[in-house]
């Protein structure tokens, strides 16, 4: 008998028929004799709808109140799933994140889990209950409701799997697994059978929203094997796990993110400590920065460009407003028309041929690269958003399809 944590995403719970289907999947797993903790997201687009309700009253809703509102989406799902299970004769208990013992920081809308008190879940498992937990939420030590950031149900599932030492964590979604590119954008994309935590973490960070980045980090830290698979099929999906063998260096996937914001600070004094001052201000507002370019510029002044997510625009503006009080620079530009396309694969950045082929393929398609960044297992290019889809297709053809055809010929 195994202990399995399953997570069902919003698209798998979009209407009552889908909830019935999820209930029958849960029943089947239970009938096989497994212990089950089931994490659910809000139904369909509920979270988006709740956000727009709040924003129509106030474009900048107080974050504590926003979390109070958003957490209701997942509460609808836990209770409906538990009710659907009762009609199949399966006994289950639904718990909010707080009731499940998920304790977080008080950074509303992007709270971090720092402790999980598993006693209540373990008690219920001993009583042979299926435990259904609301994803994406927790509570502060003071008892206030928090949410974990968009896609946070993945984090709840992987964190619970870690805390309960589950045998593995299943992420059920609307696609068959993790693909070589978003299958909704590139229909020929191939399902990947196995990915290392490092590769999945890069893909998630770079926009493959099938798994939330922090969920991957939890799984890696606690060695939880994750199986990403479809709610609507019995087929094997993608296993995310420790891969030790020294595999050949190759591009595993192409990812994209359309919501990039490029910021240029013009005429920044060319002195030691200035870059530190700028990035300290951004870090104080918890802005995650991706690419940075400091131009050659003139002797005394340089231009400094960097890239953040458009979601963080308000925070970037606040950080720069603070910075302007301490540092004089000659101007700034915000460009919201950019996107990022990336190649992911362990070790690829150390292979010069891969970078050359990426830049060459984009050049052949007439796509100009604005900025570039690399890490051990990725190469990313900032390009205009209206060319993003074209770029993903071109790169998928260059790095995935050509290889697929080669292997078929062998
Ligand atoms: P859920 O509601 O189950 O949490 P999400 O919408 O958050 O599902 O994530 C699944 C979606 O991720 C897919 O529908 C797909 O469009 C998108 N996606 C982006 N890149 C990839 C990829 N490389 N492989 C699989 N899915 C991807
Ligand atoms: N419902 C939340 C969201 O839409 C959490 C999740 O689906 O994982 O972001
Ligand atoms: Mg999701």
Coordinates of C-alpha atoms and ligand atoms in Angstrom, one line a residue:
X1 CA 0.0 0.0 0.0
X2 CA 1.4 3.4 -1.0
X3 CA 0.7 6.9 0.3
X4 CA 0.0 9.0 -2.8
X5 CA -0.6 12.8 -3.0
X6 CA -2.7 13.7 -6.1
X7 CA -3.4 17.2 -7.3
X8 CA -6.1 18.1 -9.8
X9 CA -5.8 21.5 -11.5
X10 CA -8.6 23.9 -12.3
X11 CA -9.2 22.7 -15.8
X12 CA -9.7 19.2 -14.5
X13 CA -12.5 20.5 -12.2
X14 CA -14.1 23.0 -14.5
X15 CA -17.7 21.6 -14.2
X16 CA -19.7 19.0 -12.4
X17 CA -19.1 16.2 -14.9
X18 CA -15.3 16.8 -14.5
X19 CA -15.7 16.7 -10.7
X20 CA -17.5 13.4 -11.1
X21 CA -14.7 12.1 -13.3
X22 CA -12.1 13.2 -10.7
X23 CA -14.1 11.5 -8.0
X24 CA -14.1 8.2 -10.0
X25 CA -10.4 8.4 -10.4
X26 CA -9.9 8.9 -6.7
X27 CA -12.2 6.0 -6.0
X28 CA -10.3 3.7 -8.4
X29 CA -7.0 4.6 -6.6
X30 CA -8.6 4.0 -3.2
X31 CA -10.1 0.7 -4.4
X32 CA -6.5 -0.4 -5.3
X33 CA -5.8 0.0 -1.6
X34 CA -3.7 3.2 -1.5
X35 CA -3.8 5.9 1.1
X36 CA -4.7 9.2 -0.6
X37 CA -4.4 12.9 0.0
X38 CA -6.0 14.9 -2.8
X39 CA -5.2 18.5 -3.4
X40 CA -7.6 20.5 -5.6
X41 CA -7.5 23.9 -7.3
X42 CA -10.4 26.2 -7.8
X43 CA -12.9 25.3 -10.6
X44 CA -11.9 26.4 -14.1
X45 CA -11.2 30.2 -14.3
X46 CA -12.6 30.9 -10.8
X47 CA -9.4 32.5 -9.5
X48 CA -9.3 34.9 -12.5
X49 CA -12.9 35.8 -12.0
X50 CA -12.4 36.5 -8.3
X51 CA -9.4 38.7 -9.0
X52 CA -11.4 40.8 -11.6
X53 CA -14.3 41.1 -9.1
X54 CA -11.9 42.6 -6.6
X55 CA -10.2 44.8 -9.1
X56 CA -13.5 46.3 -10.3
X57 CA -13.9 47.6 -6.8
X58 CA -10.3 48.7 -6.3
X59 CA -7.5 48.3 -8.9
X60 CA -5.1 47.7 -6.0
X61 CA -7.1 45.6 -3.5
X62 CA -5.6 45.2 0.0
X63 CA -3.7 41.9 -0.3
X64 CA -5.0 40.4 2.9
X65 CA -8.6 40.8 1.7
X66 CA -7.7 39.5 -1.7
X67 CA -6.3 36.3 -0.2
X68 CA -9.5 36.0 1.9
X69 CA -11.5 36.1 -1.4
X70 CA -9.3 33.9 -3.5
X71 CA -9.1 31.1 -0.9
X72 CA -12.9 30.6 -1.4
X73 CA -12.3 29.2 -4.9
X74 CA -10.5 26.2 -3.6
X75 CA -13.0 25.7 -0.8
X76 CA -15.8 25.3 -3.3
X77 CA -13.8 22.5 -5.0
X78 CA -12.9 20.6 -1.8
X79 CA -16.4 20.4 -0.6
X80 CA -17.9 19.5 -4.0
X81 CA -15.3 16.7 -4.5
X82 CA -16.0 15.3 -1.1
X83 CA -19.8 15.4 -1.8
X84 CA -19.2 13.6 -5.2
X85 CA -17.1 11.0 -3.4
X86 CA -19.8 10.4 -0.8
X87 CA -22.2 9.6 -3.6
X88 CA -19.7 6.9 -4.8
X89 CA -19.6 5.5 -1.2
X90 CA -16.0 6.7 -0.5
X91 CA -15.6 8.5 2.8
X92 CA -13.5 11.6 2.7
X93 CA -12.9 14.8 4.7
X94 CA -12.3 18.1 3.2
X95 CA -9.8 20.5 4.8
X96 CA -8.8 24.1 4.1
X97 CA -5.1 24.8 3.9
X98 CA -5.1 26.1 7.5
X99 CA -7.1 23.1 8.8
X100 CA -4.6 20.8 7.0
X101 CA -1.8 22.5 9.1
X102 CA -0.2 24.5 6.3
X103 CA 1.5 27.4 8.1
X104 CA 2.9 30.3 6.0
X105 CA 4.5 33.6 6.2
X106 CA 2.2 36.7 6.1
X107 CA 3.4 37.8 2.7
X108 CA -0.2 37.9 1.3
X109 CA -0.7 36.7 -2.3
X110 CA 2.7 35.0 -2.4
X111 CA 3.1 33.5 1.0
X112 CA 5.8 30.9 1.6
X113 CA 5.1 27.7 3.5
X114 CA 7.5 27.4 6.5
X115 CA 5.8 24.5 8.5
X116 CA 3.3 21.8 7.9
X117 CA 1.7 20.3 11.0
X118 CA 0.6 16.9 9.6
X119 CA -1.1 15.6 12.7
X120 CA -4.7 16.1 11.5
X121 CA -4.0 14.6 8.1
X122 CA -2.3 11.6 9.6
X123 CA -5.1 11.1 12.0
X124 CA -7.6 11.1 9.2
X125 CA -5.5 8.7 7.1
X126 CA -5.4 6.3 10.1
X127 CA -9.2 6.4 10.1
X128 CA -9.1 5.4 6.4
X129 CA -10.4 8.7 5.1
X130 CA -9.5 10.2 1.8
X131 CA -8.2 13.6 2.8
X132 CA -9.1 16.4 0.4
X133 CA -7.0 19.6 0.9
X134 CA -7.6 23.0 -0.6
X135 CA -4.6 23.9 -2.7
X136 CA -2.9 27.3 -3.0
X137 CA -3.6 28.4 0.6
X138 CA -2.4 28.3 4.1
X139 CA -2.6 30.3 7.3
X140 CA -0.3 32.5 9.3
X141 CA 0.6 31.5 12.8
X142 CA -1.9 34.2 13.9
X143 CA -4.7 32.4 11.9
X144 CA -5.0 34.7 8.9
X145 CA -5.7 33.1 5.5
X146 CA -2.9 33.4 2.9
X147 CA -2.4 32.3 -0.7
X148 CA 0.8 30.9 -2.2
X149 CA 0.9 32.7 -5.6
X150 CA -0.6 31.7 -9.0
X151 CA -0.4 28.0 -9.7
X152 CA 0.1 27.5 -5.9
X153 CA -1.9 24.2 -5.7
X154 CA 1.2 22.5 -7.2
X155 CA 3.2 23.9 -4.3
X156 CA 0.6 22.6 -1.7
X157 CA 0.7 19.1 -3.3
X158 CA 4.5 18.8 -3.5
X159 CA 5.0 20.3 0.0
X160 CA 2.4 17.8 1.5
X161 CA 4.0 14.9 -0.4
X162 CA 7.4 16.0 1.2
X163 CA 6.0 16.5 4.7
X164 CA 4.1 13.2 4.6
X165 CA 7.0 11.3 3.0
X166 CA 4.5 10.1 0.3
X167 CA 5.6 7.5 -2.2
X168 CA 5.1 10.0 -5.0
X169 CA 3.0 13.0 -6.0
X170 CA 0.7 12.9 -9.1
X171 CA -0.1 16.2 -10.8
X172 CA -3.2 15.8 -12.9
X173 CA -3.8 18.4 -15.6
X174 CA -5.3 19.0 -19.0
X175 CA -2.3 17.8 -21.0
X176 CA -0.6 14.3 -21.1
X177 CA 2.6 15.4 -19.3
X178 CA 5.5 17.8 -19.8
X179 CA 6.1 18.4 -23.5
X180 CA 9.0 19.7 -25.6
X181 CA 7.1 22.9 -26.0
X182 CA 3.6 24.1 -24.9
X183 CA 1.4 21.6 -26.8
X184 CA -1.3 24.3 -27.2
X185 CA 1.2 26.4 -29.2
X186 CA 3.2 23.6 -31.0
X187 CA 0.9 20.7 -31.9
X188 CA 3.8 18.5 -32.9
X189 CA 5.5 18.9 -29.4
X190 CA 6.5 15.5 -27.9
X191 CA 5.8 14.3 -24.4
X192 CA 9.0 13.9 -22.4
X193 CA 9.2 10.7 -20.4
X194 CA 11.7 11.8 -17.7
X195 CA 13.1 15.1 -16.6
X196 CA 15.6 15.9 -13.9
X197 CA 14.5 18.3 -11.1
X198 CA 17.0 20.9 -12.5
X199 CA 15.5 20.8 -16.0
X200 CA 11.9 20.9 -14.7
X201 CA 12.8 23.8 -12.4
X202 CA 14.3 25.8 -15.3
X203 CA 11.3 25.0 -17.5
X204 CA 8.9 26.1 -14.8
X205 CA 10.8 29.3 -14.1
X206 CA 10.9 30.1 -17.8
X207 CA 7.2 29.8 -18.4
X208 CA 6.1 26.2 -18.7
X209 CA 3.2 26.7 -16.3
X210 CA 2.3 23.0 -16.1
X211 CA 4.3 22.9 -12.8
X212 CA 4.9 25.8 -10.4
X213 CA 8.6 26.5 -9.9
X214 CA 8.5 26.3 -6.1
X215 CA 6.7 23.0 -6.3
X216 CA 9.7 21.6 -8.1
X217 CA 12.1 23.0 -5.5
X218 CA 10.2 21.3 -2.7
X219 CA 10.2 18.0 -4.6
X220 CA 13.9 18.2 -5.2
X221 CA 14.8 19.2 -1.7
X222 CA 12.8 16.3 -0.2
X223 CA 13.4 13.8 -3.1
X224 CA 9.7 13.5 -3.9
X225 CA 9.1 11.9 -7.3
X226 CA 6.5 13.8 -9.3
X227 CA 4.3 12.3 -12.0
X228 CA 2.7 14.9 -14.3
X229 CA -0.2 13.3 -16.2
X230 CA -3.6 13.8 -17.7
X231 CA -6.9 13.7 -15.8
X232 CA -8.6 12.5 -18.9
X233 CA -6.4 9.5 -19.8
X234 CA -4.8 6.5 -18.2
X235 CA -1.5 6.9 -20.0
X236 CA 1.8 7.4 -18.3
X237 CA 2.9 11.1 -18.2
X238 CA 6.2 12.7 -17.3
X239 CA 8.3 11.7 -14.3
X240 CA 10.3 14.4 -12.7
X241 CA 13.0 12.8 -10.5
X242 CA 16.7 12.5 -9.7
X243 CA 18.5 11.6 -12.9
X244 CA 22.1 10.7 -12.2
X245 CA 23.3 9.2 -15.4
X246 CA 25.5 11.6 -17.5
X247 CA 23.2 11.9 -20.4
X248 CA 24.2 13.5 -23.7
X249 CA 23.9 17.3 -23.6
X250 CA 20.8 18.2 -25.6
X251 CA 17.9 20.6 -25.7
X252 CA 15.0 19.0 -23.9
X253 CA 12.4 21.7 -24.4
X254 CA 11.6 25.2 -25.6
X255 CA 9.7 27.5 -23.2
X256 CA 8.2 30.9 -23.6
X257 CA 6.9 33.7 -21.5
X258 CA 4.9 36.6 -22.9
X259 CA 4.8 38.8 -20.0
X260 CA 8.2 40.3 -19.8
X261 CA 9.0 43.9 -18.8
X262 CA 12.2 45.6 -19.9
X263 CA 13.4 48.5 -17.9
X264 CA 16.3 50.8 -19.0
X265 CA 17.9 53.3 -16.6
X266 CA 19.6 55.9 -18.7
X267 CA 22.8 57.7 -17.7
X268 CA 23.6 55.9 -14.5
X269 CA 26.8 57.2 -12.8
X270 CA 29.7 54.9 -13.6
X271 CA 31.0 54.4 -10.0
X272 CA 31.5 51.4 -7.8
X273 CA 28.5 50.4 -5.7
X274 CA 25.8 51.9 -8.0
X275 CA 24.7 48.5 -9.4
X276 CA 24.5 47.2 -5.9
X277 CA 22.3 50.2 -4.9
X278 CA 19.9 49.6 -7.8
X279 CA 19.5 45.9 -7.2
X280 CA 19.2 46.4 -3.5
X281 CA 16.2 48.6 -4.1
X282 CA 14.6 46.0 -6.4
X283 CA 15.4 43.2 -3.9
X284 CA 13.7 45.3 -1.1
X285 CA 10.5 45.1 -3.1
X286 CA 11.0 41.3 -3.9
X287 CA 11.4 41.9 -7.6
X288 CA 12.9 38.9 -9.5
X289 CA 15.3 40.1 -12.2
X290 CA 16.2 37.9 -15.1
X291 CA 18.5 39.5 -17.6
X292 CA 20.9 42.5 -17.0
X293 CA 22.9 44.4 -19.5
X294 CA 25.2 47.3 -18.6
X295 CA 26.1 49.2 -21.8
X296 CA 29.6 50.5 -22.6
X297 CA 28.2 54.0 -22.6
X298 CA 30.2 57.1 -22.0
X299 CA 33.1 57.5 -19.6
X300 CA 31.1 58.8 -16.6
X301 CA 27.7 57.4 -17.3
X302 CA 26.3 54.0 -18.4
X303 CA 22.9 52.7 -19.3
X304 CA 21.6 49.8 -17.4
X305 CA 18.9 47.5 -18.8
X306 CA 17.2 44.6 -16.9
X307 CA 14.1 42.4 -17.3
X308 CA 11.4 41.6 -14.8
X309 CA 7.9 40.0 -15.1
X310 CA 5.1 42.4 -16.1
X311 CA 3.3 41.2 -13.0
X312 CA 5.9 43.0 -10.9
X313 CA 5.6 46.4 -12.8
X314 CA 4.0 48.2 -9.8
X315 CA 6.8 47.0 -7.5
X316 CA 9.5 48.0 -10.0
X317 CA 8.0 51.5 -10.2
X318 CA 7.9 51.8 -6.4
X319 CA 11.6 50.5 -6.1
X320 CA 12.7 53.1 -8.7
X321 CA 10.8 55.8 -7.0
X322 CA 12.7 55.0 -3.8
X323 CA 16.0 54.8 -5.7
X324 CA 15.5 58.2 -7.3
X325 CA 15.8 59.8 -3.8
X326 CA 19.3 58.4 -3.4
X327 CA 20.7 58.2 -6.9
X328 CA 20.6 60.5 -9.8
X329 CA 20.2 59.1 -13.3
X330 CA 19.2 60.8 -16.5
X331 CA 15.9 59.0 -17.3
X332 CA 14.2 55.6 -17.7
X333 CA 12.3 53.6 -20.2
X334 CA 9.7 50.8 -19.7
X335 CA 9.1 48.5 -22.6
X336 CA 6.1 46.1 -22.2
X337 CA 6.2 44.6 -25.7
X338 CA 8.9 42.0 -24.9
X339 CA 8.8 38.2 -24.5
X340 CA 11.4 35.5 -23.6
X341 CA 12.0 32.3 -25.5
X342 CA 14.4 29.8 -23.9
X343 CA 16.1 26.4 -24.6
X344 CA 16.3 24.1 -21.6
X345 CA 18.5 21.1 -21.2
X346 CA 21.1 20.1 -18.5
X347 CA 24.6 21.5 -19.5
X348 CA 23.5 23.1 -22.8
X349 CA 24.9 26.6 -22.1
X350 CA 28.4 25.0 -22.1
X351 CA 28.0 23.9 -25.6
X352 CA 28.8 26.8 -28.0
X353 CA 27.2 25.0 -30.9
X354 CA 23.8 25.1 -29.3
X355 CA 24.0 28.9 -28.7
X356 CA 25.1 29.4 -32.3
X357 CA 22.3 27.3 -33.7
X358 CA 19.7 29.1 -31.6
X359 CA 20.8 32.6 -32.7
X360 CA 21.2 31.4 -36.3
X361 CA 17.7 29.9 -36.4
X362 CA 16.2 33.1 -35.0
X363 CA 18.2 35.2 -37.5
X364 CA 17.0 33.1 -40.4
X365 CA 13.4 33.8 -39.3
X366 CA 14.3 37.5 -39.2
X367 CA 13.9 37.7 -35.4
X368 CA 16.1 40.3 -33.7
X369 CA 17.4 39.4 -30.3
X370 CA 17.3 42.2 -27.8
X371 CA 19.0 40.6 -24.8
X372 CA 20.5 37.1 -23.9
X373 CA 21.0 35.3 -20.6
X374 CA 22.3 31.8 -19.8
X375 CA 22.7 29.5 -16.9
X376 CA 24.1 25.9 -16.8
X377 CA 20.9 24.5 -18.2
X378 CA 19.2 27.2 -20.3
X379 CA 19.8 29.9 -22.9
X380 CA 17.1 32.7 -23.0
X381 CA 16.6 35.4 -25.6
X382 CA 14.4 38.5 -25.2
X383 CA 12.5 39.2 -28.4
X384 CA 9.4 41.2 -29.4
X385 CA 6.2 39.6 -28.2
X386 CA 4.5 39.6 -31.6
X387 CA 7.3 37.2 -32.8
X388 CA 7.2 34.9 -29.8
X389 CA 5.0 32.1 -31.3
X390 CA 7.0 32.1 -34.5
X391 CA 10.3 31.9 -32.5
X392 CA 9.0 28.9 -30.4
X393 CA 8.0 27.1 -33.6
X394 CA 11.3 27.8 -35.3
X395 CA 13.4 26.7 -32.3
X396 CA 11.2 23.6 -31.8
X397 CA 11.8 22.6 -35.5
X398 CA 15.6 23.3 -35.1
X399 CA 16.2 21.4 -31.9
X400 CA 13.5 18.9 -31.4
X401 CA 11.9 17.9 -34.7
X402 CA 15.2 17.6 -36.6
X403 CA 16.5 15.2 -33.9
X404 CA 13.2 13.3 -33.9
X405 CA 13.5 12.8 -37.7
X406 CA 17.2 11.8 -37.4
X407 CA 16.3 9.1 -34.8
X408 CA 13.5 7.8 -36.9
X409 CA 16.0 7.4 -39.8
X410 CA 18.5 5.4 -37.7
Ligands
LIG1 P1 -3.8 23.2 -14.2 O1 -5.1 23.9 -14.3 O2 -4.0 21.7 -14.3 O3 -3.0 23.6 -13.0 P2 -2.2 24.8 -15.9 O4 -3.0 25.6 -16.9 O5 -1.6 25.5 -14.7 O6 -3.0 23.5 -15.5 O7 -0.9 24.1 -16.7 C1 -1.2 23.3 -17.8 C2 -0.9 24.0 -19.0 O8 0.5 24.3 -19.1 C3 -1.2 23.3 -20.3 O9 -2.5 23.4 -20.7 C4 -0.2 23.9 -21.3 O10 -0.9 24.8 -22.2 C5 0.8 24.7 -20.4 N1 2.2 24.4 -20.8 C6 3.1 25.3 -21.1 N2 4.2 24.8 -21.4 C7 4.1 23.4 -21.3 C8 4.9 22.3 -21.6 N3 6.2 22.4 -22.0 N4 4.4 21.1 -21.4 C9 3.1 20.9 -21.0 N5 2.2 21.9 -20.8 C10 2.7 23.2 -20.9
LIG2 N1 -6.4 28.6 -8.3 C1 -5.1 29.1 -8.2 C2 -4.7 29.7 -9.5 O1 -5.5 29.8 -10.4 C3 -4.1 28.0 -7.8 C4 -3.9 26.9 -8.8 O2 -4.7 26.7 -9.7 O3 -2.9 26.2 -8.7 O4 -3.6 30.2 -9.6
LIG3 MG1 -1.5 25.1 -12.7

